Amino acid sequence: MRFLVPVLFSVMVVVALVAGLWPFETSPENGARLNGKSLEFKDAGIAVACASGPLFPAGEATIEISAVARDFLMDRSGALLSFYDAAGKEVLSVSQWSGRAIINIGSEAVAGARSAFSKDKWASLLVAAGKGGITLYVDGKVAGRSPNPSYGLEKAACFTLGSSPDGRHHWHGSLRSLALWNRALSPEEAGLPEASLAAGPASGRTGLYLFDGSGPLVKNSVTGGPQISLPPVFRPAKRVFLGPVFESGRSFRFDGADVAVNLIGFMPLGFLAYFFKPAARSAAMKLIFAVSVCFALSLSIETAQVFMPERFSQLSDLVLNTSGAAAGALFGMLSGKRISQSKD
């Protein structure tokens, strides 16, 4: 046991590191690229734009997107467009879940349309967010409303396409155009076909992006507006350390498999760590040592994940890992007592 425990414990540490940090990519290729006709998002892709000041200083905005979705998954959402402030906090976002379009204020879903997306069909989504509430139009028709005012829009200075600012919620599909106004369009304006290209509602337009070129930049057709950058590597606009795993409006199922892996996976580590210091006289000290070592290992993994765009540092993982280690160490303590009693 004196030699077997350290060997087994070392093997389990390696397994935990591989499971927590695989595929060890710190600079994966960006899955967003212009193909001459549209902006495509495959795998993990992100496009970023930042202005020198607030995008919507009056706290009102209209966003129009021409998009076609490639995935219709029920177990996750994908962020087409996310506006965030200087601190990286999301203000307003447009997401897809299965065939639905969902509007989020912060992390709360406030409006949506059930059949906004269908296979191989381009959809025009227009979001008019004003002091009186938010209206979602799909192909020129009202598809969802919310009385919630658009709090925080006046702080929005940047936006991402294809992923949320923290690099989560990848969206797979293509965008043909994006238009922005610094006011909420009226129902008459919003109902016009191809409103982003029409002359009528152009007043107040601050952004017009036509994804019909190539290269790392998408120019804004409106003078003075920010350009959209397509970095060569996938890098989140905001790095998150020990972030929440469950977000209102963004998580649609309880991932029991993930919970089980994080909880059960650290039980053997806790069990072996308990017997790692046989010289310790107190069972309580062995227990504290085992839990502390496993906590430190889990914390190191979560810290490293901050710099790995394809992994996400989550507080829930740290709690589950430590709880599993504590359960394993307790089992080791009980086993040790039974062995001692049987010897007596």
mmCIF file of N, CA and C in Angstrom, residues 179-303:
data_model
loop_
_atom_site.group_PDB
_atom_site.id
_atom_site.type_symbol
_atom_site.label_atom_id
_atom_site.label_comp_id
_atom_site.label_asym_id
_atom_site.label_seq_id
_atom_site.Cartn_x
_atom_site.Cartn_y
_atom_site.Cartn_z
ATOM 1 N N ALA A 179 -28.016 45.146 -39.693
ATOM 2 C CA ALA A 179 -28.275 46.581 -39.657
ATOM 3 C C ALA A 179 -28.625 47.007 -38.241
ATOM 4 N N LEU A 180 -28.164 48.199 -37.851
ATOM 5 C CA LEU A 180 -28.391 48.730 -36.512
ATOM 6 C C LEU A 180 -28.947 50.152 -36.606
ATOM 7 N N TRP A 181 -29.915 50.443 -35.734
ATOM 8 C CA TRP A 181 -30.423 51.797 -35.574
ATOM 9 C C TRP A 181 -30.306 52.174 -34.101
ATOM 10 N N ASN A 182 -30.133 53.474 -33.825
ATOM 11 C CA ASN A 182 -30.055 53.919 -32.431
ATOM 12 C C ASN A 182 -31.407 54.399 -31.916
ATOM 13 N N ARG A 183 -32.467 53.870 -32.486
ATOM 14 C CA ARG A 183 -33.829 54.135 -32.033
ATOM 15 C C ARG A 183 -34.681 52.910 -32.330
ATOM 16 N N ALA A 184 -35.850 52.840 -31.739
ATOM 17 C CA ALA A 184 -36.772 51.737 -31.993
ATOM 18 C C ALA A 184 -37.635 52.085 -33.199
ATOM 19 N N LEU A 185 -37.550 51.295 -34.272
ATOM 20 C CA LEU A 185 -38.359 51.554 -35.449
ATOM 21 C C LEU A 185 -39.836 51.355 -35.133
ATOM 22 N N SER A 186 -40.656 52.107 -35.814
ATOM 23 C CA SER A 186 -42.101 51.968 -35.649
ATOM 24 C C SER A 186 -42.563 50.686 -36.331
ATOM 25 N N PRO A 187 -43.757 50.187 -36.000
ATOM 26 C CA PRO A 187 -44.268 48.980 -36.664
ATOM 27 C C PRO A 187 -44.355 49.137 -38.175
ATOM 28 N N GLU A 188 -44.684 50.354 -38.652
ATOM 29 C CA GLU A 188 -44.774 50.580 -40.088
ATOM 30 C C GLU A 188 -43.394 50.438 -40.744
ATOM 31 N N GLU A 189 -42.358 50.959 -40.108
ATOM 32 C CA GLU A 189 -41.005 50.856 -40.643
ATOM 33 C C GLU A 189 -40.495 49.424 -40.562
ATOM 34 N N ALA A 190 -40.745 48.780 -39.425
ATOM 35 C CA ALA A 190 -40.237 47.424 -39.223
ATOM 36 C C ALA A 190 -40.872 46.431 -40.178
ATOM 37 N N GLY A 191 -42.079 46.706 -40.635
ATOM 38 C CA GLY A 191 -42.766 45.780 -41.513
ATOM 39 C C GLY A 191 -42.372 45.891 -42.963
ATOM 40 N N LEU A 192 -41.532 46.858 -43.302
ATOM 41 C CA LEU A 192 -41.120 47.001 -44.699
ATOM 42 C C LEU A 192 -40.228 45.834 -45.117
ATOM 43 N N PRO A 193 -40.352 45.320 -46.323
ATOM 44 C CA PRO A 193 -39.446 44.251 -46.784
ATOM 45 C C PRO A 193 -38.029 44.778 -46.935
ATOM 46 N N GLU A 194 -37.074 43.947 -46.542
ATOM 47 C CA GLU A 194 -35.663 44.317 -46.611
ATOM 48 C C GLU A 194 -35.435 45.696 -46.008
ATOM 49 N N ALA A 195 -35.909 45.858 -44.761
ATOM 50 C CA ALA A 195 -35.854 47.174 -44.119
ATOM 51 C C ALA A 195 -34.434 47.705 -43.988
ATOM 52 N N SER A 196 -33.465 46.802 -43.848
ATOM 53 C CA SER A 196 -32.082 47.256 -43.684
ATOM 54 C C SER A 196 -31.542 47.934 -44.927
ATOM 55 N N LEU A 197 -32.128 47.672 -46.104
ATOM 56 C CA LEU A 197 -31.652 48.264 -47.350
ATOM 57 C C LEU A 197 -32.591 49.342 -47.879
ATOM 58 N N ALA A 198 -33.760 49.500 -47.256
ATOM 59 C CA ALA A 198 -34.741 50.470 -47.726
ATOM 60 C C ALA A 198 -34.329 51.876 -47.345
ATOM 61 N N ALA A 199 -34.767 52.850 -48.131
ATOM 62 C CA ALA A 199 -34.392 54.238 -47.865
ATOM 63 C C ALA A 199 -35.256 54.851 -46.779
ATOM 64 N N GLY A 200 -36.491 54.370 -46.625
ATOM 65 C CA GLY A 200 -37.422 55.007 -45.706
ATOM 66 C C GLY A 200 -36.956 55.078 -44.275
ATOM 67 N N PRO A 201 -36.619 53.949 -43.621
ATOM 68 C CA PRO A 201 -36.271 53.980 -42.200
ATOM 69 C C PRO A 201 -34.791 54.212 -41.934
ATOM 70 N N ALA A 202 -34.057 54.810 -42.887
ATOM 71 C CA ALA A 202 -32.616 54.942 -42.727
ATOM 72 C C ALA A 202 -32.228 55.936 -41.643
ATOM 73 N N SER A 203 -33.119 56.864 -41.273
ATOM 74 C CA SER A 203 -32.796 57.848 -40.255
ATOM 75 C C SER A 203 -32.484 57.164 -38.927
ATOM 76 N N GLY A 204 -31.354 57.481 -38.377
ATOM 77 C CA GLY A 204 -30.939 56.864 -37.119
ATOM 78 C C GLY A 204 -30.147 55.590 -37.300
ATOM 79 N N ARG A 205 -29.903 55.192 -38.528
ATOM 80 C CA ARG A 205 -29.138 53.973 -38.751
ATOM 81 C C ARG A 205 -27.662 54.238 -38.484
ATOM 82 N N THR A 206 -27.080 53.400 -37.646
ATOM 83 C CA THR A 206 -25.673 53.576 -37.261
ATOM 84 C C THR A 206 -24.780 52.452 -37.769
ATOM 85 N N GLY A 207 -25.382 51.399 -38.282
ATOM 86 C CA GLY A 207 -24.578 50.282 -38.764
ATOM 87 C C GLY A 207 -25.264 49.552 -39.892
ATOM 88 N N LEU A 208 -24.494 49.212 -40.924
ATOM 89 C CA LEU A 208 -24.990 48.378 -42.014
ATOM 90 C C LEU A 208 -23.827 47.532 -42.503
ATOM 91 N N TYR A 209 -23.927 46.225 -42.290
ATOM 92 C CA TYR A 209 -22.859 45.293 -42.643
ATOM 93 C C TYR A 209 -23.403 44.288 -43.650
ATOM 94 N N LEU A 210 -22.790 44.263 -44.820
ATOM 95 C CA LEU A 210 -23.152 43.308 -45.861
ATOM 96 C C LEU A 210 -22.017 42.302 -45.993
ATOM 97 N N PHE A 211 -22.290 41.052 -45.658
ATOM 98 C CA PHE A 211 -21.235 40.036 -45.588
ATOM 99 C C PHE A 211 -21.025 39.386 -46.961
ATOM 100 N N ASP A 212 -20.530 40.206 -47.889
ATOM 101 C CA ASP A 212 -20.378 39.727 -49.257
ATOM 102 C C ASP A 212 -18.944 39.834 -49.766
ATOM 103 N N GLY A 213 -17.996 39.795 -48.875
ATOM 104 C CA GLY A 213 -16.602 39.927 -49.292
ATOM 105 C C GLY A 213 -15.741 38.808 -48.756
ATOM 106 N N SER A 214 -14.510 39.146 -48.407
ATOM 107 C CA SER A 214 -13.571 38.186 -47.841
ATOM 108 C C SER A 214 -12.579 38.956 -46.976
ATOM 109 N N GLY A 215 -11.758 38.227 -46.248
ATOM 110 C CA GLY A 215 -10.756 38.880 -45.407
ATOM 111 C C GLY A 215 -11.139 38.934 -43.948
ATOM 112 N N PRO A 216 -10.308 39.596 -43.114
ATOM 113 C CA PRO A 216 -10.522 39.602 -41.665
ATOM 114 C C PRO A 216 -11.401 40.728 -41.149
ATOM 115 N N LEU A 217 -11.854 41.642 -42.026
ATOM 116 C CA LEU A 217 -12.659 42.779 -41.584
ATOM 117 C C LEU A 217 -13.929 42.895 -42.415
ATOM 118 N N VAL A 218 -15.006 43.319 -41.743
ATOM 119 C CA VAL A 218 -16.258 43.659 -42.417
ATOM 120 C C VAL A 218 -16.511 45.131 -42.156
ATOM 121 N N LYS A 219 -16.507 45.923 -43.213
ATOM 122 C CA LYS A 219 -16.651 47.368 -43.062
ATOM 123 C C LYS A 219 -18.097 47.753 -42.803
ATOM 124 N N ASN A 220 -18.233 48.829 -42.058
ATOM 125 C CA ASN A 220 -19.546 49.408 -41.791
ATOM 126 C C ASN A 220 -19.852 50.400 -42.905
ATOM 127 N N SER A 221 -20.974 50.199 -43.580
ATOM 128 C CA SER A 221 -21.341 51.100 -44.675
ATOM 129 C C SER A 221 -21.757 52.472 -44.179
ATOM 130 N N VAL A 222 -22.027 52.601 -42.876
ATOM 131 C CA VAL A 222 -22.384 53.888 -42.288
ATOM 132 C C VAL A 222 -21.113 54.533 -41.756
ATOM 133 N N THR A 223 -20.835 55.733 -42.189
ATOM 134 C CA THR A 223 -19.601 56.427 -41.803
ATOM 135 C C THR A 223 -19.508 56.610 -40.299
ATOM 136 N N GLY A 224 -18.346 56.279 -39.748
ATOM 137 C CA GLY A 224 -18.095 56.474 -38.323
ATOM 138 C C GLY A 224 -18.466 55.308 -37.438
ATOM 139 N N GLY A 225 -19.128 54.301 -37.980
ATOM 140 C CA GLY A 225 -19.520 53.141 -37.180
ATOM 141 C C GLY A 225 -18.391 52.147 -37.049
ATOM 142 N N PRO A 226 -18.450 51.268 -36.051
ATOM 143 C CA PRO A 226 -17.363 50.290 -35.840
ATOM 144 C C PRO A 226 -17.344 49.216 -36.915
ATOM 145 N N GLN A 227 -16.169 48.688 -37.212
ATOM 146 C CA GLN A 227 -16.024 47.582 -38.130
ATOM 147 C C GLN A 227 -16.065 46.258 -37.365
ATOM 148 N N ILE A 228 -16.399 45.197 -38.064
ATOM 149 C CA ILE A 228 -16.439 43.868 -37.466
ATOM 150 C C ILE A 228 -15.141 43.150 -37.790
ATOM 151 N N SER A 229 -14.511 42.614 -36.755
ATOM 152 C CA SER A 229 -13.230 41.919 -36.905
ATOM 153 C C SER A 229 -13.429 40.411 -36.811
ATOM 154 N N LEU A 230 -12.731 39.685 -37.680
ATOM 155 C CA LEU A 230 -12.730 38.226 -37.651
ATOM 156 C C LEU A 230 -11.321 37.768 -37.286
ATOM 157 N N PRO A 231 -11.040 37.576 -35.996
ATOM 158 C CA PRO A 231 -9.686 37.181 -35.584
ATOM 159 C C PRO A 231 -9.319 35.815 -36.140
ATOM 160 N N PRO A 232 -8.028 35.562 -36.379
ATOM 161 C CA PRO A 232 -7.624 34.260 -36.931
ATOM 162 C C PRO A 232 -7.830 33.095 -35.969
ATOM 163 N N VAL A 233 -7.808 33.368 -34.669
ATOM 164 C CA VAL A 233 -8.027 32.312 -33.680
ATOM 165 C C VAL A 233 -9.283 32.625 -32.889
ATOM 166 N N PHE A 234 -9.918 31.573 -32.383
ATOM 167 C CA PHE A 234 -11.113 31.763 -31.561
ATOM 168 C C PHE A 234 -10.694 32.205 -30.174
ATOM 169 N N ARG A 235 -11.072 33.429 -29.823
ATOM 170 C CA ARG A 235 -10.720 33.972 -28.517
ATOM 171 C C ARG A 235 -11.922 34.741 -27.975
ATOM 172 N N PRO A 236 -12.502 34.310 -26.854
ATOM 173 C CA PRO A 236 -13.657 35.017 -26.294
ATOM 174 C C PRO A 236 -13.345 36.474 -26.007
ATOM 175 N N ALA A 237 -14.349 37.314 -26.145
ATOM 176 C CA ALA A 237 -14.178 38.727 -25.828
ATOM 177 C C ALA A 237 -14.032 38.943 -24.328
ATOM 178 N N LYS A 238 -14.538 37.998 -23.538
ATOM 179 C CA LYS A 238 -14.484 38.098 -22.078
ATOM 180 C C LYS A 238 -14.103 36.754 -21.502
ATOM 181 N N ARG A 239 -13.095 36.723 -20.657
ATOM 182 C CA ARG A 239 -12.693 35.489 -19.980
ATOM 183 C C ARG A 239 -13.426 35.399 -18.633
ATOM 184 N N VAL A 240 -13.951 34.234 -18.343
ATOM 185 C CA VAL A 240 -14.745 34.037 -17.125
ATOM 186 C C VAL A 240 -14.063 33.013 -16.235
ATOM 187 N N PHE A 241 -13.887 33.360 -14.966
ATOM 188 C CA PHE A 241 -13.320 32.448 -13.974
ATOM 189 C C PHE A 241 -14.410 32.030 -13.012
ATOM 190 N N LEU A 242 -14.657 30.716 -12.940
ATOM 191 C CA LEU A 242 -15.683 30.144 -12.067
ATOM 192 C C LEU A 242 -17.049 30.775 -12.327
ATOM 193 N N GLY A 243 -17.449 30.723 -13.581
ATOM 194 C CA GLY A 243 -18.743 31.275 -13.953
ATOM 195 C C GLY A 243 -19.876 30.313 -13.636
ATOM 196 N N PRO A 244 -21.128 30.814 -13.689
ATOM 197 C CA PRO A 244 -22.289 29.948 -13.428
ATOM 198 C C PRO A 244 -22.542 29.035 -14.608
ATOM 199 N N VAL A 245 -23.057 27.832 -14.330
ATOM 200 C CA VAL A 245 -23.361 26.903 -15.415
ATOM 201 C C VAL A 245 -24.805 27.035 -15.873
ATOM 202 N N PHE A 246 -25.704 27.419 -14.968
ATOM 203 C CA PHE A 246 -27.103 27.539 -15.322
ATOM 204 C C PHE A 246 -27.465 29.012 -15.440
ATOM 205 N N GLU A 247 -27.954 29.429 -16.609
ATOM 206 C CA GLU A 247 -28.331 30.795 -16.857
ATOM 207 C C GLU A 247 -29.778 30.838 -17.320
ATOM 208 N N SER A 248 -30.540 31.753 -16.760
ATOM 209 C CA SER A 248 -31.933 31.899 -17.166
ATOM 210 C C SER A 248 -31.997 32.247 -18.645
ATOM 211 N N GLY A 249 -32.852 31.519 -19.378
ATOM 212 C CA GLY A 249 -33.027 31.792 -20.791
ATOM 213 C C GLY A 249 -31.967 31.170 -21.678
ATOM 214 N N ARG A 250 -30.940 30.548 -21.091
ATOM 215 C CA ARG A 250 -29.872 29.997 -21.904
ATOM 216 C C ARG A 250 -29.679 28.503 -21.672
ATOM 217 N N SER A 251 -30.050 27.994 -20.508
ATOM 218 C CA SER A 251 -29.901 26.563 -20.227
ATOM 219 C C SER A 251 -31.271 25.918 -20.225
ATOM 220 N N PHE A 252 -31.444 24.854 -20.993
ATOM 221 C CA PHE A 252 -32.762 24.292 -21.189
ATOM 222 C C PHE A 252 -32.880 22.864 -20.676
ATOM 223 N N ARG A 253 -31.817 22.323 -20.078
ATOM 224 C CA ARG A 253 -31.925 20.989 -19.502
ATOM 225 C C ARG A 253 -30.892 20.840 -18.391
ATOM 226 N N PHE A 254 -31.136 19.907 -17.515
ATOM 227 C CA PHE A 254 -30.210 19.594 -16.440
ATOM 228 C C PHE A 254 -29.265 18.497 -16.938
ATOM 229 N N ASP A 255 -27.989 18.797 -17.034
ATOM 230 C CA ASP A 255 -27.022 17.857 -17.595
ATOM 231 C C ASP A 255 -26.562 16.897 -16.509
ATOM 232 N N GLY A 256 -27.331 15.812 -16.341
ATOM 233 C CA GLY A 256 -27.018 14.832 -15.308
ATOM 234 C C GLY A 256 -25.703 14.122 -15.546
ATOM 235 N N ALA A 257 -25.365 13.879 -16.832
ATOM 236 C CA ALA A 257 -24.108 13.193 -17.147
ATOM 237 C C ALA A 257 -22.910 14.029 -16.705
ATOM 238 N N ASP A 258 -22.974 15.344 -16.935
ATOM 239 C CA ASP A 258 -21.867 16.221 -16.542
ATOM 240 C C ASP A 258 -21.720 16.254 -15.026
ATOM 241 N N VAL A 259 -22.855 16.298 -14.331
ATOM 242 C CA VAL A 259 -22.820 16.292 -12.862
ATOM 243 C C VAL A 259 -22.207 14.992 -12.353
ATOM 244 N N ALA A 260 -22.633 13.870 -12.937
ATOM 245 C CA ALA A 260 -22.124 12.573 -12.497
ATOM 246 C C ALA A 260 -20.626 12.445 -12.722
ATOM 247 N N VAL A 261 -20.141 12.895 -13.885
ATOM 248 C CA VAL A 261 -18.711 12.807 -14.189
ATOM 249 C C VAL A 261 -17.892 13.626 -13.201
ATOM 250 N N ASN A 262 -18.330 14.860 -12.934
ATOM 251 C CA ASN A 262 -17.572 15.722 -12.026
ATOM 252 C C ASN A 262 -17.636 15.239 -10.585
ATOM 253 N N LEU A 263 -18.759 14.656 -10.194
ATOM 254 C CA LEU A 263 -18.907 14.189 -8.815
ATOM 255 C C LEU A 263 -18.194 12.852 -8.604
ATOM 256 N N ILE A 264 -18.514 11.868 -9.453
ATOM 257 C CA ILE A 264 -17.970 10.519 -9.285
ATOM 258 C C ILE A 264 -16.491 10.476 -9.662
ATOM 259 N N GLY A 265 -16.100 11.295 -10.647
ATOM 260 C CA GLY A 265 -14.721 11.256 -11.114
ATOM 261 C C GLY A 265 -13.688 11.575 -10.051
ATOM 262 N N PHE A 266 -14.057 12.386 -9.049
ATOM 263 C CA PHE A 266 -13.102 12.769 -8.011
ATOM 264 C C PHE A 266 -13.207 11.895 -6.760
ATOM 265 N N MET A 267 -14.162 10.962 -6.733
ATOM 266 C CA MET A 267 -14.265 10.073 -5.572
ATOM 267 C C MET A 267 -13.021 9.202 -5.386
ATOM 268 N N PRO A 268 -12.501 8.557 -6.447
ATOM 269 C CA PRO A 268 -11.271 7.770 -6.264
ATOM 270 C C PRO A 268 -10.090 8.621 -5.820
ATOM 271 N N LEU A 269 -10.029 9.871 -6.307
ATOM 272 C CA LEU A 269 -8.946 10.764 -5.893
ATOM 273 C C LEU A 269 -9.016 11.042 -4.394
ATOM 274 N N GLY A 270 -10.231 11.326 -3.906
ATOM 275 C CA GLY A 270 -10.392 11.572 -2.480
ATOM 276 C C GLY A 270 -10.060 10.353 -1.645
ATOM 277 N N PHE A 271 -10.472 9.183 -2.143
ATOM 278 C CA PHE A 271 -10.198 7.925 -1.430
ATOM 279 C C PHE A 271 -8.692 7.671 -1.332
ATOM 280 N N LEU A 272 -7.978 7.814 -2.449
ATOM 281 C CA LEU A 272 -6.532 7.574 -2.464
ATOM 282 C C LEU A 272 -5.781 8.635 -1.686
ATOM 283 N N ALA A 273 -6.255 9.887 -1.780
ATOM 284 C CA ALA A 273 -5.579 10.968 -1.055
ATOM 285 C C ALA A 273 -5.674 10.768 0.450
ATOM 286 N N TYR A 274 -6.755 10.124 0.905
ATOM 287 C CA TYR A 274 -6.908 9.870 2.346
ATOM 288 C C TYR A 274 -5.796 8.965 2.864
ATOM 289 N N PHE A 275 -5.375 7.991 2.048
ATOM 290 C CA PHE A 275 -4.331 7.054 2.461
ATOM 291 C C PHE A 275 -2.934 7.504 2.017
ATOM 292 N N PHE A 276 -2.847 8.724 1.480
ATOM 293 C CA PHE A 276 -1.564 9.200 0.968
ATOM 294 C C PHE A 276 -0.588 9.506 2.096
ATOM 295 N N LYS A 277 -1.098 9.862 3.273
ATOM 296 C CA LYS A 277 -0.240 10.185 4.418
ATOM 297 C C LYS A 277 -0.543 9.222 5.562
ATOM 298 N N PRO A 278 -0.065 8.007 5.474
ATOM 299 C CA PRO A 278 -0.369 7.014 6.508
ATOM 300 C C PRO A 278 0.237 7.362 7.868
ATOM 301 N N ALA A 279 1.229 8.245 7.875
ATOM 302 C CA ALA A 279 1.887 8.601 9.143
ATOM 303 C C ALA A 279 1.018 9.511 10.014
ATOM 304 N N ALA A 280 0.042 10.165 9.384
ATOM 305 C CA ALA A 280 -0.825 11.050 10.152
ATOM 306 C C ALA A 280 -1.652 10.241 11.144
ATOM 307 N N ARG A 281 -1.672 10.666 12.362
ATOM 308 C CA ARG A 281 -2.364 9.911 13.407
ATOM 309 C C ARG A 281 -3.863 10.163 13.409
ATOM 310 N N SER A 282 -4.267 11.396 13.111
ATOM 311 C CA SER A 282 -5.671 11.758 13.203
ATOM 312 C C SER A 282 -6.397 11.488 11.894
ATOM 313 N N ALA A 283 -7.546 10.814 12.005
ATOM 314 C CA ALA A 283 -8.370 10.577 10.819
ATOM 315 C C ALA A 283 -8.909 11.890 10.268
ATOM 316 N N ALA A 284 -9.181 12.834 11.161
ATOM 317 C CA ALA A 284 -9.684 14.133 10.724
ATOM 318 C C ALA A 284 -8.646 14.871 9.893
ATOM 319 N N MET A 285 -7.366 14.780 10.297
ATOM 320 C CA MET A 285 -6.298 15.435 9.544
ATOM 321 C C MET A 285 -6.130 14.794 8.162
ATOM 322 N N LYS A 286 -6.260 13.468 8.095
ATOM 323 C CA LYS A 286 -6.188 12.779 6.802
ATOM 324 C C LYS A 286 -7.325 13.230 5.897
ATOM 325 N N LEU A 287 -8.507 13.394 6.501
ATOM 326 C CA LEU A 287 -9.678 13.824 5.735
ATOM 327 C C LEU A 287 -9.484 15.238 5.200
ATOM 328 N N ILE A 288 -9.022 16.140 6.050
ATOM 329 C CA ILE A 288 -8.787 17.529 5.641
ATOM 330 C C ILE A 288 -7.718 17.589 4.548
ATOM 331 N N PHE A 289 -6.661 16.791 4.719
ATOM 332 C CA PHE A 289 -5.592 16.760 3.729
ATOM 333 C C PHE A 289 -6.119 16.292 2.374
ATOM 334 N N ALA A 290 -6.914 15.226 2.360
ATOM 335 C CA ALA A 290 -7.441 14.669 1.116
ATOM 336 C C ALA A 290 -8.336 15.668 0.390
ATOM 337 N N VAL A 291 -9.240 16.288 1.120
ATOM 338 C CA VAL A 291 -10.166 17.241 0.505
ATOM 339 C C VAL A 291 -9.405 18.469 0.003
ATOM 340 N N SER A 292 -8.413 18.930 0.777
ATOM 341 C CA SER A 292 -7.646 20.117 0.382
ATOM 342 C C SER A 292 -6.848 19.874 -0.890
ATOM 343 N N VAL A 293 -6.222 18.697 -0.986
ATOM 344 C CA VAL A 293 -5.435 18.363 -2.180
ATOM 345 C C VAL A 293 -6.335 18.313 -3.416
ATOM 346 N N CYS A 294 -7.477 17.674 -3.293
ATOM 347 C CA CYS A 294 -8.387 17.551 -4.435
ATOM 348 C C CYS A 294 -9.010 18.899 -4.798
ATOM 349 N N PHE A 295 -9.292 19.713 -3.783
ATOM 350 C CA PHE A 295 -9.789 21.073 -4.049
ATOM 351 C C PHE A 295 -8.754 21.874 -4.834
ATOM 352 N N ALA A 296 -7.485 21.781 -4.421
ATOM 353 C CA ALA A 296 -6.419 22.507 -5.104
ATOM 354 C C ALA A 296 -6.260 22.029 -6.552
ATOM 355 N N LEU A 297 -6.388 20.723 -6.769
ATOM 356 C CA LEU A 297 -6.281 20.179 -8.123
ATOM 357 C C LEU A 297 -7.430 20.680 -8.994
ATOM 358 N N SER A 298 -8.656 20.626 -8.472
ATOM 359 C CA SER A 298 -9.811 21.091 -9.230
ATOM 360 C C SER A 298 -9.718 22.581 -9.523
ATOM 361 N N LEU A 299 -9.278 23.353 -8.544
ATOM 362 C CA LEU A 299 -9.134 24.803 -8.738
ATOM 363 C C LEU A 299 -8.089 25.103 -9.805
ATOM 364 N N SER A 300 -7.014 24.327 -9.829
ATOM 365 C CA SER A 300 -5.975 24.516 -10.852
ATOM 366 C C SER A 300 -6.532 24.237 -12.245
ATOM 367 N N ILE A 301 -7.349 23.201 -12.366
ATOM 368 C CA ILE A 301 -7.954 22.867 -13.658
ATOM 369 C C ILE A 301 -8.900 23.982 -14.101
ATOM 370 N N GLU A 302 -9.733 24.461 -13.183
ATOM 371 C CA GLU A 302 -10.668 25.526 -13.540
ATOM 372 C C GLU A 302 -9.944 26.811 -13.906
ATOM 373 N N THR A 303 -8.818 27.085 -13.256
ATOM 374 C CA THR A 303 -8.019 28.274 -13.587
ATOM 375 C C THR A 303 -7.410 28.142 -14.978
#
